[in-house]
Amino acid sequence: MATPFPNHPQLRGNYAPINFEAQIQDLVVEGSIPQGLSGSLYRNGPNPKYAPTGPYHWFAGDGMVHAFHFNNGRVDYLNRWIKTPKHLSELAEGRSLPRVRRPDPDTGRVAADHQNGLANTHIIWHGEQLLALDEGSYPFELDSVTLDSKGYSAQGGALSGAMTAHPKIDPMTGELHGFGYMTGYAGSSMISYHVVNKAGTVIRSDVFEAPYPAMVHDFVMTADYVLFPIFPLTFDAARATKIGSPFAFDAAQGTHIGVLKRGAPVSEMRWIEGPLCFVFHYQNAWNEGDQITVDTVEFAVAPNFPLVDGSLPSYEDAQGKVVRWHINMKNGEVRQESILDVASEFPRMDERYTAARYRHGYIAAASQRQKGDGGLFHEITHIDMDSGTIRTWDAGLGNGVSEPVFVPEDEVSGEGEGWLLATVYREETRSSELVVLNAAAVDDGPVASIRLDHRIPFGFHGSWRSA
Ligand SMILES: [Fe+2]
């Protein structure tokens, strides 16, 4: 029998899961869907089926995907849990099952298991596959229309480790570059680097050593380099009993950036010192010769995780800001430049410019953030990186916007000519809508608002797939 969920900050309000799978034909639209907006938006996020039995973290809920299929001005919707082995065994037992893995009696190590994850972080279209990703597992394949679970992708067999939730797809070649951290076992300092070709075949999956074992959420790629910034959110199994988490921000370890020329063997990885901070997500990166530009959402320390003494970050230290890094590969110097001094997260861009010099960034922001608001973002903000112009649409304090996903107007439109799609949780009605904004005029407000009668719980990432 399913039991009530505990009163936990990451299970309350719109962090609370929904308990159904729905299919809705022809949603009510206020305004009008732009001509040519034809395809599917997929969004992924945590949505635990059963009340957790132990401590809970937002990152630890079962993945649920929400899809909006756009066709000639009409929008259909469906949502489905991702039927991972964990989700299926919980359904069979009728309760949450803790994911405890026993250490090997000989080595004392907990071996990595990449086919027992949550698949709850991102969802991408690559190699003619719709793939749900979490950073500890292989990609998990879903049907792109029905969202039926197909299981862990066969490409997993050729990967040396897990696949990040933030691989980068080179728009020139269709190649996907990704990585996985703690390759082999929990606490390993080894990192996998994968390249998957346009057809979905793994063509490279190497392993290299980082300066220390750490949680690594994202990385960046340019035309000539791949960069692996390692921040000191370090892993130490013994901490779990002392401070309740094996992961903690250990400033003394410093930040190290692994820089590799694309195509070079991992033995040629060069390590440079990076700024002491923490980054979950990058907006983009590019290089001009040996000058590399990286746009980050920088935190002073790792938000949502303890410091080594077990204390939690201050409110100020837990706010992300957009900061550009100028990396000079001649001398290994990194200079930081503030781009947006407003609490923000979930940066996106026109992905036809991934790894290239680009102009337009889009992000969820909270200029009116208040302490204790649960980390809600109430604004969608466009940053013109060249002119410095900031344009914002405010969904209203108390409401929560998702990451904005950019959709080009058509194949030949210029950078930033297109639409932004974001879900908005309305506190007053306790329901969500999907808004369509003109990416070049976000401050004009939505051109279309697509209504649901239910909530889409706060999730992580999503993608658009053109029809
Ligand atoms: Fe992420």
Coordinates of C-alpha atoms in Angstrom, one line a residue, residues 119-311:
A119 CA 17.2 8.4 -15.8
N120 CA 15.8 11.6 -14.4
T121 CA 18.0 14.5 -15.5
H122 CA 17.9 15.2 -19.2
I123 CA 16.4 13.9 -22.4
I124 CA 18.0 14.3 -25.8
W125 CA 17.5 13.2 -29.4
H126 CA 20.7 11.7 -31.0
G127 CA 21.4 8.8 -33.4
E128 CA 17.7 8.4 -34.1
Q129 CA 17.1 7.6 -30.4
L130 CA 15.3 9.5 -27.7
L131 CA 17.6 9.1 -24.7
A132 CA 16.9 9.9 -21.0
L133 CA 20.1 10.6 -19.1
D134 CA 21.4 10.7 -15.6
E135 CA 25.1 11.1 -14.9
G136 CA 25.5 7.7 -13.2
S137 CA 24.1 5.4 -15.9
Y138 CA 24.1 4.5 -19.6
P139 CA 21.5 6.3 -21.7
F140 CA 18.0 4.9 -21.4
E141 CA 15.9 4.8 -24.6
L142 CA 12.2 5.8 -24.9
D143 CA 9.8 5.8 -27.8
S144 CA 9.7 9.4 -29.2
V145 CA 5.9 9.4 -29.7
T146 CA 4.5 7.2 -26.9
L147 CA 7.3 7.6 -24.4
D148 CA 7.2 3.8 -23.9
S149 CA 10.4 2.7 -22.2
K150 CA 12.7 0.6 -24.4
G151 CA 15.4 0.0 -21.8
Y152 CA 19.1 0.9 -21.5
S153 CA 20.6 1.8 -24.9
A154 CA 22.7 -0.9 -26.5
Q155 CA 25.5 1.7 -26.9
G156 CA 26.1 1.3 -23.2
G157 CA 28.0 -2.0 -23.9
A158 CA 30.6 0.1 -25.7
L159 CA 31.0 2.8 -23.1
S160 CA 33.8 2.7 -20.5
G161 CA 31.7 4.4 -17.9
A162 CA 28.5 6.4 -17.3
M163 CA 27.2 9.1 -19.7
T164 CA 26.8 12.6 -18.3
A165 CA 23.4 14.2 -18.5
H166 CA 25.1 17.0 -20.5
P167 CA 26.8 15.6 -23.6
K168 CA 27.5 18.1 -26.3
I169 CA 26.4 17.5 -29.9
D170 CA 28.7 19.1 -32.5
P171 CA 26.3 20.8 -35.0
M172 CA 28.9 20.4 -37.8
T173 CA 29.4 16.7 -37.6
G174 CA 26.4 15.4 -35.5
E175 CA 29.0 13.8 -33.2
L176 CA 28.1 13.6 -29.5
H177 CA 30.9 14.1 -26.9
G178 CA 30.3 13.1 -23.3
F179 CA 32.0 11.8 -20.2
G180 CA 31.3 9.9 -17.0
Y181 CA 32.9 10.5 -13.6
M182 CA 34.0 8.0 -10.9
T183 CA 34.5 5.3 -13.6
G184 CA 34.7 1.8 -12.2
Y185 CA 33.6 2.3 -8.6
A186 CA 32.2 4.9 -6.2
G187 CA 35.1 7.1 -5.1
S188 CA 37.3 6.5 -8.2
S189 CA 39.1 9.5 -9.6
M190 CA 38.9 8.1 -13.1
I191 CA 36.9 9.8 -15.8
S192 CA 35.6 8.4 -19.0
Y193 CA 35.5 10.5 -22.2
H194 CA 33.1 9.2 -24.9
V195 CA 32.5 10.2 -28.6
V196 CA 29.4 8.8 -30.3
N197 CA 29.0 9.4 -34.0
K198 CA 25.9 10.8 -35.7
A199 CA 24.5 7.3 -36.2
G200 CA 24.7 6.5 -32.5
T201 CA 27.8 4.3 -32.6
V202 CA 30.4 4.7 -29.9
I203 CA 33.6 5.5 -31.7
R204 CA 35.8 6.4 -28.7
S205 CA 35.5 5.8 -24.9
D206 CA 38.8 6.4 -23.1
V207 CA 39.6 6.8 -19.4
F208 CA 41.8 9.4 -17.7
E209 CA 42.6 10.3 -14.1
A210 CA 41.3 13.5 -12.5
P211 CA 43.2 15.1 -9.5
Y212 CA 40.7 13.7 -7.0
P213 CA 37.3 11.9 -7.0
A214 CA 34.5 14.5 -7.4
M215 CA 31.0 15.0 -8.7
V216 CA 31.2 16.4 -12.2
H217 CA 27.9 17.5 -13.8
D218 CA 28.8 19.2 -17.0
F219 CA 31.8 20.0 -19.3
V220 CA 32.4 22.1 -22.4
M221 CA 33.6 21.7 -26.0
T222 CA 34.9 24.2 -28.5
A223 CA 35.9 23.7 -32.2
D224 CA 39.4 22.6 -31.1
Y225 CA 39.2 21.5 -27.5
V226 CA 37.2 19.6 -24.9
L227 CA 37.5 20.9 -21.3
F228 CA 36.8 19.0 -18.1
P229 CA 36.6 21.5 -15.2
I230 CA 36.8 19.6 -11.9
F231 CA 35.5 21.5 -8.8
P232 CA 36.3 20.3 -5.3
L233 CA 32.8 18.7 -4.6
T234 CA 34.9 15.8 -3.5
F235 CA 33.9 12.2 -2.5
D236 CA 34.9 10.5 0.7
A237 CA 32.9 7.5 1.7
A238 CA 33.9 8.0 5.4
R239 CA 32.1 11.4 5.4
A240 CA 28.7 9.8 5.1
T241 CA 28.7 8.8 8.8
K242 CA 30.3 12.0 10.0
I243 CA 28.4 14.7 8.1
G244 CA 25.6 12.7 6.4
S245 CA 27.0 13.0 2.9
P246 CA 30.0 11.4 1.1
F247 CA 30.1 14.6 -1.1
A248 CA 31.3 17.9 0.4
F249 CA 32.9 21.1 -1.0
D250 CA 36.5 21.0 0.0
A251 CA 38.0 24.4 -1.0
A252 CA 41.5 23.3 -0.1
Q253 CA 41.6 20.9 -3.1
G254 CA 41.2 23.8 -5.6
T255 CA 39.6 23.7 -9.1
H256 CA 41.5 22.0 -11.9
I257 CA 40.6 22.2 -15.6
G258 CA 41.6 19.3 -17.9
V259 CA 42.1 20.6 -21.4
L260 CA 42.4 18.2 -24.3
K261 CA 42.8 19.0 -28.0
R262 CA 39.9 17.3 -29.9
G263 CA 41.1 14.1 -31.4
A264 CA 44.2 13.9 -29.2
P265 CA 44.8 10.9 -26.9
V266 CA 43.9 11.5 -23.2
S267 CA 47.6 11.1 -22.3
E268 CA 47.9 14.7 -23.8
M269 CA 45.4 16.1 -21.3
R270 CA 46.8 19.4 -19.9
W271 CA 45.7 20.5 -16.4
I272 CA 45.4 24.1 -15.5
E273 CA 44.3 25.8 -12.3
G274 CA 40.7 27.1 -12.4
P275 CA 38.8 29.6 -10.3
L276 CA 37.8 28.4 -6.9
C277 CA 34.0 28.1 -7.3
F278 CA 31.4 25.6 -8.3
V279 CA 29.6 25.2 -11.7
F280 CA 26.7 22.9 -12.5
H281 CA 26.1 24.2 -16.0
Y282 CA 27.8 26.0 -18.9
Q283 CA 26.0 28.1 -21.5
N284 CA 28.5 27.5 -24.2
A285 CA 32.2 27.8 -25.1
W286 CA 34.4 28.5 -28.1
N287 CA 38.0 29.1 -29.0
E288 CA 39.9 31.5 -31.2
G289 CA 43.3 29.9 -31.5
D290 CA 44.6 29.3 -28.0
Q291 CA 42.1 31.7 -26.4
I292 CA 39.2 29.8 -25.0
T293 CA 35.9 31.5 -23.8
V294 CA 33.7 29.6 -21.4
D295 CA 30.3 30.9 -20.2
T296 CA 29.4 29.5 -16.8
V297 CA 26.8 29.8 -14.1
E298 CA 29.1 30.2 -11.1
F299 CA 28.4 29.5 -7.5
A300 CA 30.8 30.5 -4.7
V301 CA 30.6 26.9 -3.4
A302 CA 28.5 23.8 -4.3
P303 CA 24.8 24.7 -3.5
N304 CA 22.7 21.9 -2.0
F305 CA 25.8 20.2 -0.6
P306 CA 27.7 20.6 2.7
L307 CA 31.1 22.0 3.3
V308 CA 33.7 19.7 4.7
D309 CA 32.8 20.6 8.3
G310 CA 29.2 19.6 7.6
S311 CA 27.8 23.2 7.6

